[in-house]
Tab-separated table of C-alpha atoms in Angstrom:
chain	number	residue	atom	x	y	z
A	1	MET	CA	78.637	19.312	108.677
A	2	PHE	CA	75.481	18.188	110.555
A	3	GLU	CA	75.523	21.516	112.393
A	4	SER	CA	71.776	22.004	112.861
A	5	LEU	CA	71.166	18.379	113.925
A	6	SER	CA	74.146	18.475	116.273
A	7	ASP	CA	72.866	21.667	117.962
A	8	ARG	CA	69.381	20.209	118.457
A	9	LEU	CA	70.624	16.931	119.941
A	10	SER	CA	73.110	18.583	122.307
A	11	GLY	CA	70.255	20.749	123.651
A	12	ILE	CA	68.119	17.648	124.297
A	13	PHE	CA	70.982	15.810	126.028
A	14	ASP	CA	71.862	18.784	128.215
A	15	LYS	CA	68.373	18.568	129.731
A	16	LEU	CA	68.731	14.818	130.313
A	17	THR	CA	72.240	14.786	131.761
A	18	GLY	CA	71.360	17.583	134.182
A	19	ARG	CA	68.950	15.300	136.052
A	20	GLY	CA	69.780	12.738	138.689
A	21	ALA	CA	67.130	10.106	137.984
A	22	LEU	CA	65.133	9.639	134.788
A	23	SER	CA	61.458	8.688	134.719
A	24	GLU	CA	59.742	7.052	131.751
A	25	ASN	CA	58.103	10.411	130.963
A	26	ASP	CA	61.522	12.111	130.763
A	27	VAL	CA	62.687	9.500	128.259
A	28	ASN	CA	59.462	9.751	126.211
A	29	GLU	CA	59.757	13.534	126.055
A	30	ALA	CA	63.402	13.272	124.935
A	31	MET	CA	62.387	10.719	122.263
A	32	ARG	CA	59.712	13.106	120.946
A	33	GLU	CA	62.329	15.842	120.620
A	34	ILE	CA	64.865	13.484	119.013
A	35	ARG	CA	62.189	12.374	116.516
A	36	ARG	CA	61.420	15.998	115.681
A	37	ALA	CA	65.135	16.807	115.311
A	38	LEU	CA	65.673	13.862	112.915
A	39	ILE	CA	62.624	14.740	110.805
A	40	GLU	CA	63.868	18.334	110.562
A	41	ALA	CA	67.255	16.938	109.518
A	42	ASP	CA	65.420	15.292	106.587
A	43	VAL	CA	65.928	11.695	107.725
A	44	ALA	CA	63.505	9.171	106.138
A	45	LEU	CA	60.373	8.719	108.284
A	46	PRO	CA	60.465	4.885	108.629
A	47	ILE	CA	64.076	5.151	109.839
A	48	VAL	CA	63.173	7.851	112.381
A	49	ARG	CA	60.430	5.606	113.782
A	50	SER	CA	62.573	2.478	114.113
A	51	PHE	CA	65.480	4.568	115.496
A	52	THR	CA	63.425	6.157	118.309
A	53	ASP	CA	61.610	2.868	119.084
A	54	LYS	CA	64.915	1.015	119.536
A	55	ILE	CA	66.275	3.774	121.786
A	56	ARG	CA	63.089	3.875	123.876
A	57	ASN	CA	63.134	0.090	124.399
A	58	ARG	CA	66.694	0.238	125.679
A	59	ALA	CA	66.358	3.526	127.577
A	60	VAL	CA	63.248	2.564	129.538
A	61	GLY	CA	64.733	-0.815	130.436
A	62	ALA	CA	66.875	-1.767	133.412
A	63	GLU	CA	70.012	-0.707	131.551
A	64	VAL	CA	69.338	2.971	132.298
A	65	VAL	CA	67.469	2.687	135.599
A	66	LYS	CA	70.387	0.920	137.288
A	67	SER	CA	72.970	3.207	135.735
A	68	VAL	CA	74.851	5.662	137.958
A	69	THR	CA	74.443	8.435	135.393
A	70	PRO	CA	71.191	7.710	133.541
A	71	GLY	CA	71.477	10.827	131.345
A	72	GLN	CA	74.935	9.790	130.064
A	73	MET	CA	73.583	6.267	129.536
A	74	VAL	CA	70.828	7.572	127.238
A	75	VAL	CA	73.467	9.524	125.276
A	76	LYS	CA	75.471	6.304	124.912
A	77	ILE	CA	72.399	4.410	123.671
A	78	VAL	CA	71.654	7.145	121.105
A	79	HIS	CA	75.322	7.047	120.032
A	80	ASP	CA	75.268	3.251	119.561
A	81	GLN	CA	71.999	3.455	117.648
A	82	LEU	CA	73.346	6.230	115.401
A	83	VAL	CA	76.392	4.095	114.563
A	84	GLU	CA	74.080	1.188	113.704
A	85	MET	CA	71.909	3.438	111.503
A	86	LEU	CA	74.965	4.779	109.635
A	87	GLY	CA	76.296	1.237	109.104
A	88	SER	CA	78.488	-0.169	111.844
A	89	ASP	CA	81.852	-0.356	110.048
A	90	SER	CA	83.492	1.809	107.434
A	91	GLN	CA	83.802	0.105	104.058
A	92	PRO	CA	86.528	1.499	101.815
A	93	ILE	CA	86.637	0.961	98.041
A	94	ASP	CA	87.245	-2.734	97.384
A	95	LEU	CA	90.246	-3.305	95.118
A	96	ASN	CA	90.471	-7.015	95.830
A	97	ALA	CA	90.173	-8.234	92.224
A	98	PRO	CA	92.524	-9.014	89.318
A	99	ALA	CA	94.104	-5.851	87.849
A	100	PRO	CA	92.961	-3.695	86.191
A	101	VAL	CA	90.041	-3.274	88.645
A	102	PRO	CA	87.165	-1.469	86.856
A	103	ILE	CA	85.211	1.038	88.990
A	104	MET	CA	82.118	2.547	87.414
A	105	MET	CA	80.819	5.928	88.581
A	106	VAL	CA	77.077	6.551	88.157
A	107	GLY	CA	74.693	9.340	89.186
A	108	LEU	CA	72.655	12.283	87.979
A	109	GLN	CA	74.055	15.282	86.116
A	110	GLY	CA	75.507	17.945	88.409
A	111	SER	CA	76.029	15.660	91.414
A	112	GLY	CA	79.822	15.913	91.111
A	113	LYS	CA	80.666	12.613	89.349
A	114	THR	CA	83.605	13.866	87.290
A	115	THR	CA	85.180	15.787	90.190
A	116	THR	CA	84.676	12.815	92.539
A	117	THR	CA	86.227	10.466	89.944
A	118	ALA	CA	89.355	12.664	89.891
A	119	LYS	CA	89.419	12.854	93.719
A	120	ILE	CA	89.230	9.055	94.027
A	121	ALA	CA	91.937	8.632	91.364
A	122	ARG	CA	94.220	11.070	93.183
A	123	ARG	CA	93.624	9.288	96.486
A	124	LEU	CA	94.293	5.829	95.029
A	125	SER	CA	97.485	6.935	93.295
A	126	GLN	CA	98.933	9.069	96.116
A	127	ARG	CA	97.793	7.212	99.222
A	128	ASP	CA	97.496	3.616	97.983
A	129	LYS	CA	100.253	3.919	95.342
A	130	ARG	CA	98.074	2.415	92.578
A	131	LYS	CA	98.492	3.130	88.888
A	132	VAL	CA	95.168	4.638	87.842
A	133	LEU	CA	93.576	5.310	84.449
A	134	MET	CA	90.501	7.552	84.138
A	135	ALA	CA	88.112	7.358	81.186
A	136	SER	CA	85.149	9.639	80.486
A	137	LEU	CA	82.137	7.847	78.963
A	138	ASP	CA	80.091	11.043	78.965
A	139	THR	CA	79.537	11.842	75.296
A	140	ARG	CA	76.443	13.964	75.944
A	141	ARG	CA	77.527	16.855	78.170
A	142	PRO	CA	79.621	19.408	76.279
A	143	ALA	CA	83.318	19.261	77.234
A	144	ALA	CA	82.739	16.513	79.842
A	145	GLN	CA	85.618	14.442	78.439
A	146	GLU	CA	87.878	17.514	78.307
A	147	GLN	CA	86.997	18.285	81.951
A	148	LEU	CA	88.238	14.866	83.090
A	149	LYS	CA	91.373	15.276	80.958
A	150	VAL	CA	92.158	18.653	82.626
A	151	LEU	CA	91.544	17.187	86.108
A	152	GLY	CA	93.875	14.313	85.190
A	153	GLU	CA	96.622	16.742	84.156
A	154	GLN	CA	96.207	18.788	87.353
A	155	ASN	CA	96.565	15.693	89.557
A	156	ASP	CA	99.097	13.697	87.480
A	157	ILE	CA	96.575	10.968	86.625
A	158	ASP	CA	96.497	9.331	83.177
A	159	THR	CA	93.299	9.733	81.157
A	160	LEU	CA	92.168	7.731	78.157
A	161	PRO	CA	92.796	9.696	74.913
A	162	ILE	CA	89.567	11.173	73.509
A	163	VAL	CA	88.373	9.702	70.198
A	164	ALA	CA	85.542	11.714	68.632
A	165	GLY	CA	82.385	9.844	67.629
A	166	GLN	CA	82.789	6.818	69.930
A	167	GLY	CA	79.851	5.713	72.093
A	168	PRO	CA	80.036	4.954	75.844
A	169	VAL	CA	80.251	1.151	75.403
A	170	GLU	CA	83.084	1.427	72.846
A	171	ILE	CA	84.986	3.835	75.149
A	172	ALA	CA	84.546	1.427	78.102
A	173	LYS	CA	85.951	-1.503	76.063
A	174	ARG	CA	88.839	0.649	74.792
A	175	ALA	CA	89.595	1.779	78.382
A	176	MET	CA	89.766	-1.807	79.639
A	177	SER	CA	92.085	-2.980	76.855
A	178	ALA	CA	94.306	0.125	77.235
A	179	ALA	CA	94.535	-0.525	80.987
A	180	LYS	CA	95.538	-4.169	80.444
A	181	LEU	CA	98.208	-3.186	77.920
A	182	GLY	CA	99.476	-0.290	80.051
A	183	GLY	CA	99.715	-2.309	83.288
A	184	TYR	CA	97.209	-0.197	85.233
A	185	ASP	CA	95.856	-1.308	88.625
A	186	VAL	CA	92.545	0.576	88.545
A	187	VAL	CA	90.291	1.950	85.782
A	188	LEU	CA	87.744	4.619	86.735
A	189	LEU	CA	84.835	4.896	84.296
A	190	ASP	CA	83.036	8.228	84.553
A	191	THR	CA	79.600	7.640	82.989
A	192	ALA	CA	77.061	10.178	81.706
A	193	GLY	CA	74.295	11.552	83.897
A	194	ARG	CA	70.857	13.003	83.193
A	195	ILE	CA	68.777	15.700	84.830
A	196	HIS	CA	66.512	12.930	86.174
A	197	ILE	CA	66.318	9.137	85.988
A	198	ASP	CA	64.981	7.929	82.625
A	199	GLU	CA	64.862	4.694	80.655
A	200	PRO	CA	67.618	5.501	78.084
A	201	LEU	CA	70.001	6.351	80.948
A	202	MET	CA	69.378	3.029	82.681
A	203	VAL	CA	69.757	1.088	79.433
A	204	GLU	CA	73.093	2.856	78.774
A	205	MET	CA	74.316	2.092	82.328
A	206	ALA	CA	73.365	-1.601	81.922
A	207	GLU	CA	75.231	-1.813	78.575
A	208	VAL	CA	78.377	-0.223	80.044
A	209	LYS	CA	78.135	-2.574	83.023
A	210	SER	CA	77.985	-5.699	80.836
A	211	ALA	CA	80.857	-4.399	78.644
A	212	ALA	CA	83.259	-3.448	81.479
A	213	GLN	CA	82.165	-5.905	84.210
A	214	PRO	CA	82.937	-3.367	86.981
A	215	HIS	CA	84.093	-4.659	90.365
A	216	GLU	CA	82.567	-1.603	92.090
A	217	ILE	CA	79.650	0.592	90.967
A	218	LEU	CA	79.711	3.792	93.003
A	219	LEU	CA	76.690	6.062	93.023
A	220	VAL	CA	77.660	9.727	93.371
A	221	ALA	CA	74.832	11.667	95.070
A	222	ASP	CA	74.576	15.262	96.240
A	223	SER	CA	73.921	15.182	99.991
A	224	LEU	CA	72.050	18.506	99.780
A	225	THR	CA	69.184	16.796	97.918
A	226	GLY	CA	68.203	15.076	101.190
A	227	GLN	CA	65.502	12.419	100.780
A	228	ASP	CA	65.642	12.570	97.003
A	229	ALA	CA	69.192	11.207	97.168
A	230	VAL	CA	67.802	8.134	98.952
A	231	ASN	CA	65.124	7.570	96.253
A	232	LEU	CA	67.818	8.004	93.606
A	233	ALA	CA	69.993	5.347	95.281
A	234	LYS	CA	67.046	2.932	95.375
A	235	SER	CA	66.272	3.379	91.646
A	236	PHE	CA	69.910	2.969	90.570
A	237	ASP	CA	70.312	-0.065	92.806
A	238	GLU	CA	67.197	-1.774	91.444
A	239	ARG	CA	68.193	-1.224	87.807
A	240	VAL	CA	72.004	-1.326	87.739
A	241	GLY	CA	72.986	-2.666	91.176
A	242	ILE	CA	75.329	-0.341	93.069
A	243	THR	CA	78.014	-1.492	95.519
A	244	GLY	CA	78.482	1.772	97.426
A	245	ILE	CA	77.701	5.469	97.636
A	246	ALA	CA	79.874	8.590	97.505
A	247	LEU	CA	78.145	11.660	98.966
A	248	THR	CA	79.303	15.040	97.698
A	249	ARG	CA	78.971	18.497	99.282
A	250	MET	CA	78.827	17.136	102.822
A	251	ASP	CA	80.588	20.259	104.066
A	252	GLY	CA	77.588	22.370	103.020
A	253	ASP	CA	74.974	20.077	104.539
A	254	GLY	CA	73.903	21.229	108.013
A	255	ARG	CA	71.143	18.611	108.249
A	256	GLY	CA	72.642	15.346	107.052
A	257	GLY	CA	69.389	13.572	106.145
A	258	ALA	CA	70.847	11.816	103.105
A	259	ALA	CA	73.887	10.474	104.964
A	260	LEU	CA	71.744	9.246	107.863
A	261	SER	CA	69.144	7.512	105.651
A	262	MET	CA	71.250	6.032	102.816
A	263	GLN	CA	72.608	2.909	104.524
A	264	ALA	CA	69.383	2.035	106.345
A	265	VAL	CA	67.067	2.473	103.330
A	266	THR	CA	69.231	0.980	100.566
A	267	GLY	CA	71.376	-1.454	102.551
A	268	LYS	CA	74.353	-0.109	100.562
A	269	PRO	CA	77.236	1.488	102.470
A	270	VAL	CA	78.274	5.119	102.128
A	271	LYS	CA	81.961	4.670	101.276
A	272	LEU	CA	83.222	8.202	100.679
A	273	ILE	CA	82.211	11.768	101.466
A	274	GLY	CA	83.289	14.906	99.625
A	275	THR	CA	84.087	17.685	102.079
A	276	GLY	CA	85.159	20.522	99.794
A	277	GLU	CA	86.019	21.555	96.267
A	278	LYS	CA	89.758	20.858	96.309
A	279	SER	CA	91.036	17.599	94.856
A	280	ASP	CA	92.139	16.303	98.274
A	281	ALA	CA	88.792	17.069	99.996
A	282	LEU	CA	87.603	13.466	100.153
A	283	GLU	CA	87.255	11.342	103.302
A	284	ASP	CA	86.399	7.738	104.056
A	285	PHE	CA	82.977	7.488	105.677
A	286	HIS	CA	83.482	6.169	109.232
A	287	PRO	CA	80.046	5.680	110.865
A	288	LYS	CA	81.439	5.815	114.387
A	289	ARG	CA	83.398	9.019	113.802
A	290	ILE	CA	80.406	10.656	112.088
A	291	ALA	CA	78.208	9.703	115.084
A	292	ASP	CA	80.832	11.261	117.373
A	293	ARG	CA	80.738	14.474	115.342
A	294	ILE	CA	76.923	14.612	115.359
A	295	LEU	CA	76.833	14.203	119.148
A	296	GLY	CA	79.557	16.831	119.648
A	297	MET	CA	82.189	14.362	120.872
A	298	GLY	CA	84.720	15.468	118.320
A	299	ASP	CA	86.679	13.357	115.873
A	300	ILE	CA	90.244	13.157	117.099
A	301	VAL	CA	91.099	10.106	114.965
A	302	SER	CA	90.262	11.895	111.692
A	303	LEU	CA	92.167	14.952	112.877
A	304	VAL	CA	95.267	12.824	113.485
A	305	GLU	CA	94.916	11.119	110.082
A	306	LYS	CA	94.552	14.496	108.405
A	307	ALA	CA	97.611	15.787	110.261
A	308	SER	CA	99.722	12.764	109.333
A	309	GLU	CA	98.925	13.383	105.633
A	310	ALA	CA	99.433	17.166	105.774
A	311	ILE	CA	102.554	17.439	107.912
A	312	ASP	CA	105.999	16.939	106.488
A	313	ALA	CA	107.731	14.647	108.990
A	314	GLU	CA	111.289	15.764	108.132
A	315	GLN	CA	110.389	19.434	108.412
A	316	ALA	CA	108.696	18.779	111.757
A	317	ALA	CA	111.693	16.864	113.118
A	318	LYS	CA	114.056	19.711	112.109
A	319	MET	CA	111.814	22.218	113.828
A	320	ALA	CA	111.609	20.093	116.961
A	321	LYS	CA	115.427	20.059	117.190
A	322	LYS	CA	115.607	23.836	116.783
A	323	MET	CA	112.991	24.355	119.457
A	324	GLN	CA	114.658	22.040	121.903
A	325	LYS	CA	117.645	24.377	121.672
A	326	GLY	CA	115.280	27.286	122.343
A	327	HIS	CA	115.438	28.706	118.790
A	328	PHE	CA	112.103	29.819	117.367
A	329	ASP	CA	112.220	32.601	114.789
A	330	LEU	CA	109.512	34.145	112.636
A	331	GLU	CA	110.221	31.743	109.752
A	332	ASP	CA	109.361	28.870	112.100
A	333	LEU	CA	106.178	30.659	113.113
A	334	ALA	CA	105.191	31.099	109.433
A	335	GLU	CA	105.791	27.367	108.886
A	336	GLN	CA	103.499	26.534	111.823
A	337	LEU	CA	100.776	28.849	110.516
A	338	LYS	CA	100.968	27.220	107.058
A	339	GLN	CA	100.569	23.785	108.631
A	340	MET	CA	97.496	25.029	110.499
A	341	GLU	CA	96.039	26.179	107.184
A	342	LYS	CA	96.683	22.757	105.644
A	343	LEU	CA	94.685	21.150	108.448
A	344	GLY	CA	91.639	23.227	107.584
A	345	GLY	CA	92.403	26.251	109.736
A	346	MET	CA	91.219	26.873	113.257
A	347	SER	CA	87.522	26.277	112.574
A	348	GLY	CA	88.184	23.016	110.696
A	349	MET	CA	90.325	21.663	113.520
A	350	MET	CA	88.146	22.873	116.335
A	351	GLY	CA	85.136	21.191	114.766
A	352	MET	CA	86.901	17.865	115.331
A	353	LEU	CA	87.742	18.453	118.990
A	354	PRO	CA	85.517	17.054	121.743
A	355	GLY	CA	83.229	19.469	123.541
A	356	VAL	CA	83.966	22.372	121.219
A	357	GLY	CA	80.479	22.301	119.698
A	358	LYS	CA	79.028	23.749	122.880
A	359	MET	CA	81.558	26.578	122.849
A	360	LYS	CA	80.532	27.684	119.362
A	361	LYS	CA	79.074	30.988	120.527
A	362	GLN	CA	82.153	31.895	122.593
A	363	ILE	CA	84.379	30.959	119.641
A	364	GLU	CA	82.310	33.141	117.309
A	365	ALA	CA	82.452	35.979	119.835
A	366	ALA	CA	86.238	35.583	120.078
A	367	ASN	CA	86.264	36.142	116.309
A	368	ILE	CA	88.507	33.217	115.396
A	369	ASP	CA	88.776	33.740	111.697
A	370	ASP	CA	90.950	31.624	109.435
A	371	LYS	CA	91.880	34.771	107.501
A	372	VAL	CA	93.971	35.627	110.569
A	373	PHE	CA	96.500	32.986	109.445
A	374	LYS	CA	96.716	34.422	105.929
A	375	ARG	CA	97.212	37.931	107.325
A	376	GLN	CA	99.909	36.788	109.715
A	377	ILE	CA	101.733	34.846	106.999
A	378	ALA	CA	101.520	37.977	104.789
A	379	ILE	CA	103.057	40.085	107.588
A	380	ILE	CA	105.956	37.639	107.975
A	381	GLN	CA	106.460	37.470	104.201
A	382	SER	CA	106.716	41.283	104.074
A	383	MET	CA	109.874	41.124	106.230
A	384	THR	CA	113.398	40.633	104.945
A	385	PRO	CA	115.032	37.228	105.669
A	386	THR	CA	117.286	38.952	108.252
A	387	GLU	CA	114.288	40.468	110.057
A	388	ARG	CA	112.565	37.091	110.185
A	389	ARG	CA	115.594	35.499	111.787
A	390	LYS	CA	116.230	38.456	114.148
A	391	PRO	CA	112.885	39.978	115.180
A	392	ASP	CA	114.718	42.314	117.617
A	393	LEU	CA	115.740	44.453	114.607
A	394	LEU	CA	112.117	45.491	114.105
A	395	LYS	CA	111.873	49.092	115.260
A	396	ALA	CA	109.094	51.609	114.446
A	397	SER	CA	110.167	52.535	110.892
A	398	ARG	CA	110.591	48.903	109.844
A	399	LYS	CA	107.208	47.994	111.368
A	400	LYS	CA	105.577	50.782	109.338
A	401	ARG	CA	107.140	49.423	106.136
A	402	ILE	CA	106.019	45.837	106.954
A	403	ALA	CA	102.470	46.987	107.801
A	404	ALA	CA	102.238	48.877	104.500
A	405	GLY	CA	103.668	45.929	102.587
A	406	SER	CA	101.154	43.456	104.011
A	407	GLY	CA	98.167	45.826	103.999
A	408	VAL	CA	97.584	45.856	107.782
A	409	GLN	CA	97.849	48.318	110.659
A	410	VAL	CA	101.073	48.569	112.688
A	411	ALA	CA	99.062	47.238	115.662
A	412	GLU	CA	98.636	43.913	113.813
A	413	VAL	CA	102.412	43.660	113.334
A	414	ASN	CA	102.913	44.334	117.057
A	415	LYS	CA	100.326	41.689	117.945
A	416	LEU	CA	102.127	39.106	115.824
A	417	LEU	CA	105.518	39.990	117.350
A	418	LYS	CA	104.051	39.749	120.842
A	419	MET	CA	102.598	36.307	120.061
A	420	HIS	CA	105.963	35.196	118.651
A	421	ARG	CA	107.774	36.517	121.741
A	422	GLN	CA	105.460	34.617	124.082
A	423	MET	CA	105.888	31.415	122.091
A	424	SER	CA	109.636	31.893	121.900
A	425	ASP	CA	109.892	32.409	125.694
A	426	MET	CA	107.843	29.288	126.221
A	427	MET	CA	110.119	27.283	123.892
A	428	LYS	CA	113.205	28.470	125.788
A	429	ALA	CA	111.635	27.544	129.121
A	430	MET	CA	110.745	24.119	127.813
A	431	GLY	CA	114.123	23.629	126.191
A	432	LYS	CA	115.699	24.007	129.640
A	433	LYS	CA	113.399	21.381	131.152
A	434	LYS	CA	114.691	18.509	129.058
A	435	GLY	CA	112.075	16.304	127.473
A	436	MET	CA	109.292	18.701	128.453
A	437	LEU	CA	108.863	20.018	124.915
A	438	GLY	CA	108.610	16.552	123.433
A	439	LYS	CA	105.988	15.557	125.942
A	440	LEU	CA	103.897	18.669	125.547
A	441	MET	CA	103.891	18.977	121.823
A	442	GLY	CA	104.785	15.523	120.641
A	443	GLY	CA	108.052	16.882	119.278
A	444	MET	CA	106.209	19.602	117.335
A	445	GLY	CA	104.820	17.066	114.935
A	446	GLY	CA	108.011	15.023	114.815
A	447	GLY	CA	106.134	12.125	116.362
A	448	MET	CA	103.246	12.474	113.949
A	449	PRO	CA	103.840	9.534	111.604
A	450	ASP	CA	104.077	7.166	114.595
A	451	VAL	CA	100.481	7.841	115.634
A	452	ASP	CA	98.429	4.920	114.441
A	453	PRO	CA	94.777	5.878	113.873
A	454	LYS	CA	93.753	2.254	114.504
A	455	GLN	CA	95.316	2.435	117.972
A	456	LEU	CA	93.363	5.609	118.604
A	457	GLU	CA	90.163	3.836	117.516
A	458	GLU	CA	90.943	1.077	120.029
A	459	MET	CA	91.560	3.668	122.753
A	460	ALA	CA	88.229	5.252	121.908
A	461	LYS	CA	86.448	1.894	122.209
A	462	SER	CA	88.063	1.109	125.551
A	463	GLY	CA	86.913	4.487	126.860
A	464	GLN	CA	90.375	6.013	127.187
A	465	MET	CA	89.402	8.637	124.693
A	466	PRO	CA	86.236	10.467	123.655
A	467	GLY	CA	84.258	8.444	121.231
A	468	GLY	CA	84.079	5.510	123.626
A	469	MET	CA	81.442	7.646	125.389
A	470	GLU	CA	83.039	7.258	128.865
A	471	LEU	CA	83.692	10.895	128.303
A	472	PRO	CA	86.971	12.735	128.222
A	473	LYS	CA	89.153	13.176	131.235
A	474	GLY	CA	91.589	15.111	129.009
A	475	LEU	CA	93.423	13.607	126.110
A	476	PRO	CA	97.171	13.147	126.077
A	477	GLY	CA	98.951	16.335	125.130
A	478	GLY	CA	97.899	19.952	125.197
A	479	LEU	CA	94.695	21.847	124.470
A	480	GLY	CA	93.776	21.710	128.096
A	481	GLY	CA	90.789	23.973	128.190
A	482	LEU	CA	88.846	22.547	125.251
A	483	GLY	CA	87.116	19.496	126.664
A	484	GLY	CA	90.191	17.288	126.409
A	485	GLY	CA	93.551	17.609	124.736
A	486	MET	CA	95.376	17.029	121.538
A	487	PRO	CA	96.678	13.633	120.542
A	488	PRO	CA	100.397	13.124	121.073
A	489	GLY	CA	102.319	14.172	118.043
A	490	MET	CA	99.982	16.903	116.881
A	491	PRO	CA	101.947	19.747	115.370
A	492	GLY	CA	102.739	22.629	117.673
A	493	LEU	CA	99.767	24.790	116.954
A	494	PRO	CA	100.438	28.460	117.505
A	495	GLY	CA	98.926	29.546	120.744
A	496	LEU	CA	97.101	26.278	121.413
A	497	GLY	CA	98.156	23.718	123.889
A	498	GLY	CA	98.782	23.009	127.508
A	499	PRO	CA	98.838	25.023	130.647
A	500	LYS	CA	100.720	28.240	129.916
A	501	LEU	CA	100.455	28.517	126.161
A	502	PRO	CA	99.739	32.018	124.854
A	503	GLY	CA	96.418	32.875	123.244
A	504	LEU	CA	95.133	32.028	119.814
A	505	PRO	CA	96.746	33.894	116.915
A	506	GLY	CA	95.464	37.402	116.585
A	507	MET	CA	93.554	37.260	119.857
A	508	GLY	CA	96.071	38.489	122.393
A	509	LYS	CA	96.433	36.367	125.519
A	510	GLY	CA	94.266	33.340	125.898
A	511	LYS	CA	92.304	34.616	128.883
A	512	LYS	CA	88.661	33.663	129.077
A	513	ARG	CA	86.380	36.481	128.127
């Protein structure tokens, strides 16, 4: 996400922060480069102009000249301006209306409306504990209604029964009355799209709107279309009146032009971003966190939120107790590796850590590949339950059998056993120093649910954590060498953490190369 823009900006800032004093020429040159970087990222031209003008006015003023670190001050100004451009506060879906709350999904064909409808429904039912009904008003695209029905079945969400021959307005009215009778909290109306904006489409949208009286009208736009997504938002807003935007395929967008321009051009907030194909790959759009990611400051708060959703608190507490006694067998290691996978693997997590952006090349050279986790889990699953609990039983013949069973070389099995041994020794050492384990790893995730993302946001604002731009002096917890640490209560990540933790999985010891 935003990779190319992030790389360009970090290069510009490196030049600035390396200097003691900044002249007006230095600032002007940096602004020229920032303007070029934003235009390349496909940000709308009027926004680029106003963005760089605002930064220049602040950067050339006394604010920077009197600053102790003028380079850092310019970075802070750019950060503040980015947050303003993205829309200062995050605005979640508004459900503050009498039930059932109708939410209408609009957008062009192929932008991901139906999938996004199912993702939102899943999120509202699982996270917000709302009773949700989905209804497909798309009578034009073949099997569109069946697609929503299948997505509903996969995610345990109710869908309106399909009645052949009904038009969109009739379906909308039927959905609203069914929701009232069934005691639903939210009704999601998935409308039809077209290849491009045309008059019949807009007339249909207006008719559905007057029939269902939606509380929210969310425009689903593909972020990869760049500036065209912004023009699309303008047209829909003028004709139908949208209340927010959901951007899909953000994970494939290295530039980010649509996300950066949407709020400023349309005045409508980006509420949600799709970050993958799975039904749980949907995030709230937090302008401040996105600005942090673009400027390579990491996004610890989102990482913690993700972890609190993915990690089973009971399981983590059990594991913490075992580890405090110094027990750590291969089944525990497999559990840890699975939790890492749930959090998006090594690359997904590292992308959210401060300062890691600049280490991209070293990370690529170190060949951190998320397939490593799958391979290691496969190796452990090829062992018998007794072998997992007592790794000392694994002699040459057994290792050969395990390697054959998991499709790897014996060397890979040895590497995994060595990593487990190092981690196990570390657990024993920490178990002896009472309380040490809890401090270092937040009770191996046992403390996870107690971490309040809002508190972390506050810490970030007060400068105690990256994001508040008074940059990191090391976060609480481990991950020492990666520009800060992990928040307290992160799960015990294999081979990541404080001072003497062994290397990353599949990479031998964690020595710098």
